GROMACS .gro file of C-alpha atoms in nm:
model
  308
    1MET     CA    1   1.471  -0.088   4.105
    2LYS     CA    2   1.089  -0.063   4.236
    3ASN     CA    3   0.877  -0.331   4.178
    4ILE     CA    4   0.588  -0.297   3.952
    5ASN     CA    5   0.331  -0.369   4.222
    6GLN     CA    6   0.383  -0.061   4.373
    7PHE     CA    7   0.219   0.136   4.083
    8PRO     CA    8  -0.161   0.065   4.103
    9VAL     CA    9  -0.422   0.253   3.901
   10GLU     CA   10  -0.467   0.502   4.178
   11SER     CA   11  -0.104   0.636   4.127
   12PHE     CA   12  -0.114   0.706   3.768
   13HIS     CA   13  -0.166   1.063   3.831
   14LYS     CA   14   0.137   1.099   4.022
   15ASN     CA   15   0.342   0.867   3.833
   16GLY     CA   16   0.216   0.865   3.460
   17PHE     CA   17   0.223   0.461   3.474
   18ALA     CA   18   0.019   0.192   3.640
   19ASN     CA   19   0.048  -0.185   3.640
   20VAL     CA   20  -0.268  -0.381   3.706
   21GLY     CA   21  -0.110  -0.733   3.646
   22PRO     CA   22  -0.229  -1.019   3.484
   23ILE     CA   23  -0.600  -0.945   3.436
   24LEU     CA   24  -0.669  -1.093   3.118
   25ASP     CA   25  -0.766  -1.481   3.044
   26LYS     CA   26  -0.448  -1.642   3.012
   27LYS     CA   27  -0.564  -1.929   2.774
   28LYS     CA   28  -0.736  -1.670   2.545
   29CYS     CA   29  -0.430  -1.460   2.554
   30LYS     CA   30  -0.203  -1.771   2.454
   31ILE     CA   31  -0.453  -1.868   2.173
   32LEU     CA   32  -0.456  -1.505   2.025
   33ARG     CA   33  -0.056  -1.526   2.072
   34ASP     CA   34  -0.030  -1.855   1.862
   35PHE     CA   35  -0.272  -1.711   1.594
   36ILE     CA   36  -0.021  -1.418   1.570
   37ASP     CA   37   0.274  -1.607   1.541
   38SER     CA   38   0.154  -1.851   1.283
   39HIS     CA   39   0.044  -1.578   1.020
   40ARG     CA   40   0.293  -1.319   1.123
   41PRO     CA   41   0.618  -1.509   1.218
   42VAL     CA   42   0.954  -1.322   1.288
   43GLU     CA   43   1.174  -1.478   1.036
   44GLU     CA   44   1.418  -1.355   0.784
   45LYS     CA   45   1.179  -1.425   0.513
   46ILE     CA   46   0.991  -1.113   0.611
   47PHE     CA   47   1.238  -0.872   0.520
   48TYR     CA   48   1.366  -0.741   0.185
   49LYS     CA   49   1.674  -0.976   0.098
   50THR     CA   50   1.925  -0.715   0.022
   51GLU     CA   51   1.969  -0.328   0.033
   52ASN     CA   52   1.915  -0.319  -0.339
   53ASP     CA   53   1.554  -0.486  -0.335
   54PHE     CA   54   1.506  -0.223  -0.045
   55ASN     CA   55   1.617   0.070  -0.264
   56LYS     CA   56   1.433  -0.045  -0.569
   57LYS     CA   57   1.073  -0.129  -0.389
   58GLY     CA   58   1.084  -0.019  -0.016
   59ARG     CA   59   1.008   0.322   0.111
   60TYR     CA   60   1.035   0.525   0.443
   61TYR     CA   61   0.671   0.602   0.453
   62ASN     CA   62   0.330   0.464   0.510
   63TYR     CA   63   0.481   0.140   0.654
   64ALA     CA   64   0.301   0.138   1.007
   65PRO     CA   65  -0.020  -0.068   1.082
   66GLY     CA   66  -0.296   0.130   1.017
   67LYS     CA   67  -0.686   0.137   0.923
   68GLY     CA   68  -0.744  -0.136   0.680
   69ASN     CA   69  -0.396  -0.285   0.703
   70ASN     CA   70  -0.389  -0.388   1.054
   71PHE     CA   71  -0.335  -0.770   1.136
   72LEU     CA   72  -0.510  -0.691   1.469
   73GLU     CA   73  -0.825  -0.626   1.320
   74GLU     CA   74  -0.866  -0.977   1.168
   75CYS     CA   75  -0.807  -1.123   1.502
   76ASN     CA   76  -1.044  -1.193   1.793
   77THR     CA   77  -0.993  -0.917   2.091
   78ASP     CA   78  -1.334  -0.905   2.225
   79PHE     CA   79  -1.225  -1.107   2.535
   80ILE     CA   80  -1.000  -0.808   2.591
   81GLU     CA   81  -1.225  -0.498   2.490
   82GLU     CA   82  -1.512  -0.644   2.647
   83ASP     CA   83  -1.344  -0.783   2.970
   84ILE     CA   84  -1.466  -0.597   3.294
   85ASN     CA   85  -1.130  -0.543   3.441
   86PHE     CA   86  -0.997  -0.356   3.096
   87LYS     CA   87  -1.308  -0.150   3.077
   88GLU     CA   88  -1.277  -0.034   3.424
   89LEU     CA   89  -0.904   0.040   3.383
   90CYS     CA   90  -1.005   0.244   3.056
   91SER     CA   91  -1.277   0.427   3.224
   92GLN     CA   92  -1.067   0.539   3.540
   93ILE     CA   93  -0.780   0.652   3.348
   94MET     CA   94  -0.928   0.809   3.054
   95GLY     CA   95  -1.288   0.865   3.176
   96LYS     CA   96  -1.626   0.652   3.121
   97ASN     CA   97  -1.658   0.801   2.764
   98TYR     CA   98  -1.320   0.657   2.641
   99SER     CA   99  -1.268   0.493   2.302
  100ILE     CA  100  -0.984   0.310   2.139
  101MET     CA  101  -0.821   0.543   1.896
  102LYS     CA  102  -0.569   0.279   1.761
  103LYS     CA  103  -0.484  -0.092   1.814
  104SER     CA  104  -0.164  -0.269   1.695
  105ILE     CA  105   0.051  -0.584   1.747
  106ILE     CA  106   0.403  -0.545   1.856
  107ARG     CA  107   0.646  -0.799   1.742
  108SER     CA  108   0.954  -0.805   1.939
  109THR     CA  109   1.229  -0.926   1.679
  110PRO     CA  110   1.545  -1.126   1.767
  111GLN     CA  111   1.908  -1.006   1.582
  112ARG     CA  112   1.942  -1.329   1.464
  113VAL     CA  113   1.637  -1.303   1.208
  114VAL     CA  114   1.719  -0.939   1.079
  115PRO     CA  115   1.956  -0.954   0.760
  116GLN     CA  116   2.301  -0.825   0.840
  117TRP     CA  117   2.263  -0.517   0.560
  118ILE     CA  118   1.969  -0.412   0.759
  119MET     CA  119   2.157  -0.460   1.122
  120LYS     CA  120   2.452  -0.260   0.960
  121LYS     CA  121   2.217   0.028   0.845
  122ILE     CA  122   2.043   0.057   1.196
  123LYS     CA  123   2.334  -0.026   1.418
  124ASN     CA  124   2.332   0.341   1.554
  125ILE     CA  125   1.978   0.419   1.541
  126GLY     CA  126   1.832   0.468   1.871
  127ARG     CA  127   1.471   0.393   1.770
  128PRO     CA  128   1.530   0.103   1.497
  129ASN     CA  129   1.186   0.060   1.345
  130LEU     CA  130   1.222  -0.222   1.122
  131ASN     CA  131   0.880  -0.177   0.949
  132PRO     CA  132   1.045  -0.002   0.646
  133TYR     CA  133   1.266  -0.309   0.584
  134VAL     CA  134   0.961  -0.526   0.576
  135LEU     CA  135   0.788  -0.679   0.291
  136ASP     CA  136   0.429  -0.479   0.235
  137CYS     CA  137   0.220  -0.804   0.299
  138TYR     CA  138   0.389  -0.832   0.649
  139GLN     CA  139   0.365  -0.440   0.737
  140ASP     CA  140   0.015  -0.497   0.902
  141VAL     CA  141   0.232  -0.563   1.233
  142GLN     CA  142   0.458  -0.340   1.394
  143TYR     CA  143   0.823  -0.503   1.402
  144PHE     CA  144   1.072  -0.348   1.662
  145LEU     CA  145   1.456  -0.453   1.720
  146CYS     CA  146   1.458  -0.239   2.056
  147THR     CA  147   1.365   0.121   2.129
  148ASP     CA  148   1.557   0.394   2.303
  149PHE     CA  149   1.360   0.611   2.568
  150HIS     CA  150   1.092   0.803   2.392
  151GLN     CA  151   0.730   0.937   2.414
  152ASP     CA  152   0.440   0.816   2.231
  153LYS     CA  153   0.303   1.133   2.172
  154THR     CA  154   0.413   1.278   1.816
  155ARG     CA  155   0.130   1.513   1.712
  156GLN     CA  156   0.052   1.833   1.906
  157SER     CA  157  -0.333   1.765   1.968
  158SER     CA  158  -0.313   1.406   2.056
  159GLU     CA  159  -0.448   1.319   2.404
  160PHE     CA  160  -0.421   0.958   2.476
  161ALA     CA  161  -0.278   0.697   2.723
  162THR     CA  162  -0.094   0.397   2.604
  163VAL     CA  163  -0.247   0.058   2.745
  164TYR     CA  164   0.027  -0.231   2.692
  165ILE     CA  165  -0.087  -0.603   2.688
  166TYR     CA  166   0.198  -0.887   2.710
  167LEU     CA  167   0.078  -1.176   2.552
  168ASP     CA  168   0.357  -1.383   2.689
  169GLU     CA  169   0.511  -1.427   3.037
  170VAL     CA  170   0.799  -1.163   3.006
  171ASN     CA  171   1.105  -1.116   3.246
  172LYS     CA  172   1.399  -0.870   3.202
  173GLU     CA  173   1.553  -1.116   2.888
  174SER     CA  174   1.212  -1.077   2.682
  175SER     CA  175   1.259  -0.694   2.591
  176ALA     CA  176   1.049  -0.605   2.898
  177LEU     CA  177   0.909  -0.224   2.884
  178ASN     CA  178   1.151   0.005   3.061
  179ILE     CA  179   0.967   0.307   3.241
  180LEU     CA  180   1.081   0.633   3.363
  181ILE     CA  181   0.859   0.701   3.652
  182GLN     CA  182   0.711   1.062   3.656
  183SER     CA  183   0.902   1.188   3.365
  184TYR     CA  184   0.572   1.295   3.180
  185LYS     CA  185   0.580   1.601   3.428
  186LEU     CA  186   0.860   1.748   3.210
  187GLY     CA  187   0.587   1.805   2.927
  188PHE     CA  188   0.654   1.740   2.552
  189THR     CA  189   1.010   1.715   2.476
  190SER     CA  190   1.199   1.640   2.146
  191TYR     CA  191   1.366   1.289   2.077
  192PRO     CA  192   1.662   1.224   2.134
  193HIS     CA  193   1.549   1.336   2.527
  194ASN     CA  194   1.800   1.463   2.739
  195LEU     CA  195   1.872   1.204   2.972
  196ARG     CA  196   2.198   1.109   3.179
  197LYS     CA  197   2.243   0.811   3.422
  198SER     CA  198   2.296   0.866   3.784
  199ASN     CA  199   2.639   0.791   3.892
  200SER     CA  200   2.530   0.675   4.199
  201ASN     CA  201   2.212   0.477   4.125
  202ASN     CA  202   2.184   0.264   3.813
  203PHE     CA  203   1.792   0.300   3.822
  204GLN     CA  204   1.771   0.681   3.806
  205TRP     CA  205   1.818   0.888   3.521
  206TYR     CA  206   1.826   1.308   3.536
  207TYR     CA  207   1.594   1.414   3.283
  208ASN     CA  208   1.634   1.789   3.151
  209ASP     CA  209   1.382   1.973   2.878
  210ASN     CA  210   1.673   2.215   2.767
  211PHE     CA  211   1.427   2.508   2.923
  212GLY     CA  212   1.565   2.532   3.273
  213ASN     CA  213   1.364   2.241   3.393
  214ASN     CA  214   1.454   1.907   3.554
  215ILE     CA  215   1.336   1.579   3.720
  216LEU     CA  216   1.502   1.274   3.871
  217CYS     CA  217   1.322   0.975   3.730
  218ASN     CA  218   1.310   0.610   3.889
  219GLU     CA  219   1.363   0.367   3.603
  220VAL     CA  220   1.119   0.038   3.638
  221LEU     CA  221   1.112  -0.292   3.452
  222VAL     CA  222   0.799  -0.390   3.359
  223THR     CA  223   0.782  -0.786   3.378
  224GLY     CA  224   0.472  -1.019   3.402
  225LYS     CA  225   0.277  -1.295   3.331
  226THR     CA  226   0.101  -1.362   3.057
  227GLY     CA  227  -0.201  -1.135   3.037
  228THR     CA  228  -0.034  -0.870   3.237
  229VAL     CA  229  -0.171  -0.529   3.137
  230SER     CA  230   0.006  -0.172   3.224
  231VAL     CA  231  -0.063   0.188   3.125
  232PHE     CA  232   0.129   0.485   3.064
  233HIS     CA  233   0.068   0.871   2.979
  234ASN     CA  234   0.146   0.945   2.627
  235LEU     CA  235   0.427   1.171   2.752
  236THR     CA  236   0.595   0.929   2.981
  237LEU     CA  237   0.950   0.806   2.852
  238HIS     CA  238   0.991   0.437   2.799
  239GLY     CA  239   1.194   0.206   2.605
  240THR     CA  240   1.294  -0.170   2.570
  241GLY     CA  241   1.624  -0.369   2.503
  242PHE     CA  242   1.684  -0.671   2.267
  243ASN     CA  243   1.513  -0.988   2.283
  244ASN     CA  244   1.700  -1.297   2.197
  245LYS     CA  245   1.486  -1.561   2.338
  246LYS     CA  246   1.351  -1.870   2.121
  247LYS     CA  247   1.005  -1.731   2.130
  248PRO     CA  248   1.037  -1.361   2.117
  249ARG     CA  249   0.754  -1.185   2.305
  250ILE     CA  250   0.424  -1.066   2.135
  251SER     CA  251   0.256  -0.765   2.278
  252LEU     CA  252  -0.090  -0.537   2.200
  253ARG     CA  253  -0.052  -0.164   2.216
  254TYR     CA  254  -0.401   0.023   2.275
  255LEU     CA  255  -0.392   0.396   2.245
  256VAL     CA  256  -0.730   0.495   2.449
  257LYS     CA  257  -0.865   0.848   2.438
  258ASN     CA  258  -1.139   1.037   2.597
  259ASN     CA  259  -1.421   1.149   2.360
  260ASP     CA  260  -1.564   1.426   2.568
  261SER     CA  261  -1.214   1.593   2.589
  262THR     CA  262  -1.084   1.923   2.538
  263LYS     CA  263  -0.752   2.049   2.383
  264ASN     CA  264  -0.615   1.983   2.740
  265ASN     CA  265  -0.845   1.673   2.829
  266ASN     CA  266  -0.955   1.843   3.158
  267THR     CA  267  -1.310   1.819   3.109
  268THR     CA  268  -1.372   1.490   3.261
  269LYS     CA  269  -1.251   1.353   3.601
  270SER     CA  270  -0.992   1.113   3.524
  271TYR     CA  271  -0.635   0.989   3.619
  272TYR     CA  272  -0.528   1.119   3.290
  273SER     CA  273  -0.655   1.473   3.342
  274MET     CA  274  -0.544   1.476   3.697
  275ALA     CA  275  -0.198   1.397   3.582
  276ASN     CA  276  -0.195   1.668   3.327
  277ASN     CA  277  -0.239   1.904   3.588
  278ASN     CA  278   0.099   1.783   3.741
  279ILE     CA  279   0.294   1.884   3.415
  280PHE     CA  280   0.543   2.192   3.462
  281GLY     CA  281   0.733   2.140   3.140
  282LYS     CA  282   0.617   2.290   2.806
  283LEU     CA  283   0.306   2.161   2.646
  284LYS     CA  284   0.383   2.283   2.280
  285ASN     CA  285   0.669   2.126   2.045
  286ASP     CA  286   0.683   2.215   1.708
  287GLN     CA  287   0.947   1.929   1.636
  288PRO     CA  288   0.906   1.610   1.853
  289ARG     CA  289   1.193   1.419   1.679
  290PHE     CA  290   1.525   1.540   1.539
  291ASP     CA  291   1.640   1.184   1.433
  292VAL     CA  292   1.399   1.164   1.108
  293SER     CA  293   1.547   1.329   0.775
  294ASP     CA  294   1.357   1.488   0.504
  295ASN     CA  295   1.297   1.134   0.334
  296GLY     CA  296   1.161   0.967   0.637
  297SER     CA  297   1.474   0.755   0.706
  298LEU     CA  298   1.609   0.785   1.068
  299ILE     CA  299   1.951   0.932   1.177
  300PRO     CA  300   2.216   0.746   1.344
  301MET     CA  301   2.213   0.910   1.733
  302GLY     CA  302   2.289   0.638   1.938
  303SER     CA  303   2.068   0.553   2.233
  304SER     CA  304   2.057   0.661   2.637
  305LEU     CA  305   1.894   0.322   2.722
  306LYS     CA  306   2.147   0.028   2.745
  307LEU     CA  307   2.034  -0.207   2.466
  308GLU     CA  308   2.185  -0.552   2.579
   0.00000   0.00000   0.00000
């Protein structure tokens, strides 16, 4: 497996991923982390107690953090968004006239706090988003158990990069991000993605778009100290495994766009637009996900990523 230090910002247009290391103030990250942890804990009390309760009061829609229902908006994040290194990173990736399209808190949730009725329900779900089963008052944070390889792009017109921030020190046991380098080049494909692990190298994956295009991708595990920042293209495949540490990691997810962009985001010289020029797969996709039923619930389809 390659070291994340081999992926500087200048390589983003080639790899669809970059890591700039712990550029944010460690003490301020810890203060923010502790504030989030005290107000939005990962405890069994945040979930519906029984499936009966969920069937009466729960829903499979409007459960994600959004405008007016986003705990991160109540937190002081100026030390991030006004940080010279963060701003420079966003400018290099998306252009000087960038803006933050969305930001949210990602809580990596250990299996031990998830009620057994939920664990049974999501056993073979590749992307077990826990928010539908979380009480409304806690849904202003995003809770994940683990997640199969997927793309962040879900809407045809959306053009953005994902900036990911670790508020904890993260190692391979901390549900660290797994990135498939250069996978964005295959374009906008549907989940579950057509992936097969190499028989000769555990850190390489064969990726096929079902239209005759394929690519061999190296897998990178994104570890790092508190304040580590990485960024990836919205078509880059990524996922995470389980996290059963005593203090599960808390991360921040920023979606950053360019305000001058056209449909293909090629009007400005940026690493994102340069990366778009390297895409040889299809850019149009009428059905990004095949694992969502008509009522919004997730369909069991297993997972490509080894979730251990």
